[in-house]
């Protein structure tokens, strides 16, 4: 199912927009909205499946000097499409 599809509870427009709006004053909601829209307009992944990380919780992120240096990987994570950055 493509991102932004109304059946997708994570990317559903009706759920995401109000949540972004609630963050006004805490984050740059125009920038967040622009990044989201760019992600949704990206072409569909048409290459072989790649590994994706399904749990980007704080305990899985390693930093050095205040910058992300690694993401701890769990071998049980699912395989699926990914979008290159």
Short mmCIF file of C-alpha atoms in Angstrom, two decimals:
data_model
loop_
_atom_site.label_atom_id
_atom_site.label_comp_id
_atom_site.label_asym_id
_atom_site.label_seq_id
_atom_site.Cartn_x
_atom_site.Cartn_y
_atom_site.Cartn_z
CA UNK A 1 0.00 0.00 0.00
CA UNK A 2 1.56 3.36 -0.95
CA UNK A 3 2.30 5.94 1.72
CA UNK A 4 -0.52 8.42 2.03
CA UNK A 5 -3.15 5.85 1.14
CA UNK A 6 -6.22 6.50 3.30
CA UNK A 7 -6.10 2.88 4.50
CA UNK A 8 -2.62 3.43 5.95
CA UNK A 9 -3.17 4.57 9.54
CA UNK A 10 0.41 5.87 9.88
CA UNK A 11 0.48 8.04 6.76
CA UNK A 12 -3.23 8.87 6.51
CA UNK A 13 -3.66 12.56 5.79
CA UNK A 14 -6.57 12.92 8.23
CA UNK A 15 -4.40 11.60 11.08
CA UNK A 16 -1.04 13.16 10.27
CA UNK A 17 -1.98 16.79 9.52
CA UNK A 18 -3.69 17.42 12.88
CA UNK A 19 -0.77 15.88 14.74
CA UNK A 20 1.71 18.09 12.92
CA UNK A 21 -0.47 21.14 13.66
CA UNK A 22 -0.43 20.34 17.40
CA UNK A 23 3.36 20.73 17.35
CA UNK A 24 3.19 24.38 16.22
CA UNK A 25 5.55 26.43 18.35
CA UNK A 26 7.63 23.37 19.22
CA UNK A 27 8.90 22.56 15.74
CA UNK A 28 8.91 24.16 12.31
CA UNK A 29 5.65 22.65 11.08
CA UNK A 30 6.08 24.12 7.59
CA UNK A 31 9.40 22.29 7.24
CA UNK A 32 7.93 19.04 8.58
CA UNK A 33 4.99 19.33 6.19
CA UNK A 34 7.34 20.01 3.25
CA UNK A 35 9.48 16.96 4.10
CA UNK A 36 6.38 14.78 4.43
CA UNK A 37 5.00 15.97 1.11
CA UNK A 38 8.35 15.36 -0.58
CA UNK A 39 8.41 11.82 0.84
CA UNK A 40 4.87 11.13 -0.33
CA UNK A 41 5.66 12.36 -3.84
CA UNK A 42 8.81 10.23 -4.15
CA UNK A 43 8.64 7.56 -6.84
CA UNK A 44 7.67 4.08 -5.75
CA UNK A 45 10.51 1.72 -4.88
CA UNK A 46 11.10 -0.53 -7.90
CA UNK A 47 14.19 -2.43 -6.80
CA UNK A 48 14.64 -5.66 -4.86
CA UNK A 49 13.52 -5.52 -1.20
CA UNK A 50 16.02 -4.17 1.33
CA UNK A 51 16.21 -4.37 5.10
CA UNK A 52 14.42 -1.60 6.99
CA UNK A 53 14.59 -0.74 10.68
CA UNK A 54 11.19 -0.99 12.33
CA UNK A 55 12.05 0.32 15.81
CA UNK A 56 13.81 3.67 15.88
CA UNK A 57 13.27 4.14 19.61
CA UNK A 58 15.83 6.10 21.65
CA UNK A 59 17.33 2.88 23.00
CA UNK A 60 18.21 1.80 19.45
CA UNK A 61 20.00 5.00 18.44
CA UNK A 62 23.67 5.59 19.24
CA UNK A 63 25.19 9.05 19.17
CA UNK A 64 28.71 10.46 19.30
CA UNK A 65 29.19 14.14 19.97
CA UNK A 66 25.46 14.79 19.67
CA UNK A 67 25.22 13.23 16.19
CA UNK A 68 23.64 9.95 15.14
CA UNK A 69 26.40 7.40 14.66
CA UNK A 70 24.56 4.06 14.50
CA UNK A 71 21.21 2.33 14.68
CA UNK A 72 21.12 -0.93 16.62
CA UNK A 73 19.79 -3.66 14.38
CA UNK A 74 17.42 -6.44 15.42
CA UNK A 75 17.69 -9.59 13.30
CA UNK A 76 13.95 -10.17 13.71
CA UNK A 77 13.01 -6.98 11.81
CA UNK A 78 10.90 -7.34 8.67
CA UNK A 79 12.11 -7.07 5.14
CA UNK A 80 10.33 -4.59 2.91
CA UNK A 81 10.64 -1.65 0.57
CA UNK A 82 12.70 1.35 1.57
CA UNK A 83 13.18 4.83 0.19
CA UNK A 84 16.74 6.03 -0.23
CA UNK A 85 17.61 9.30 1.47
#
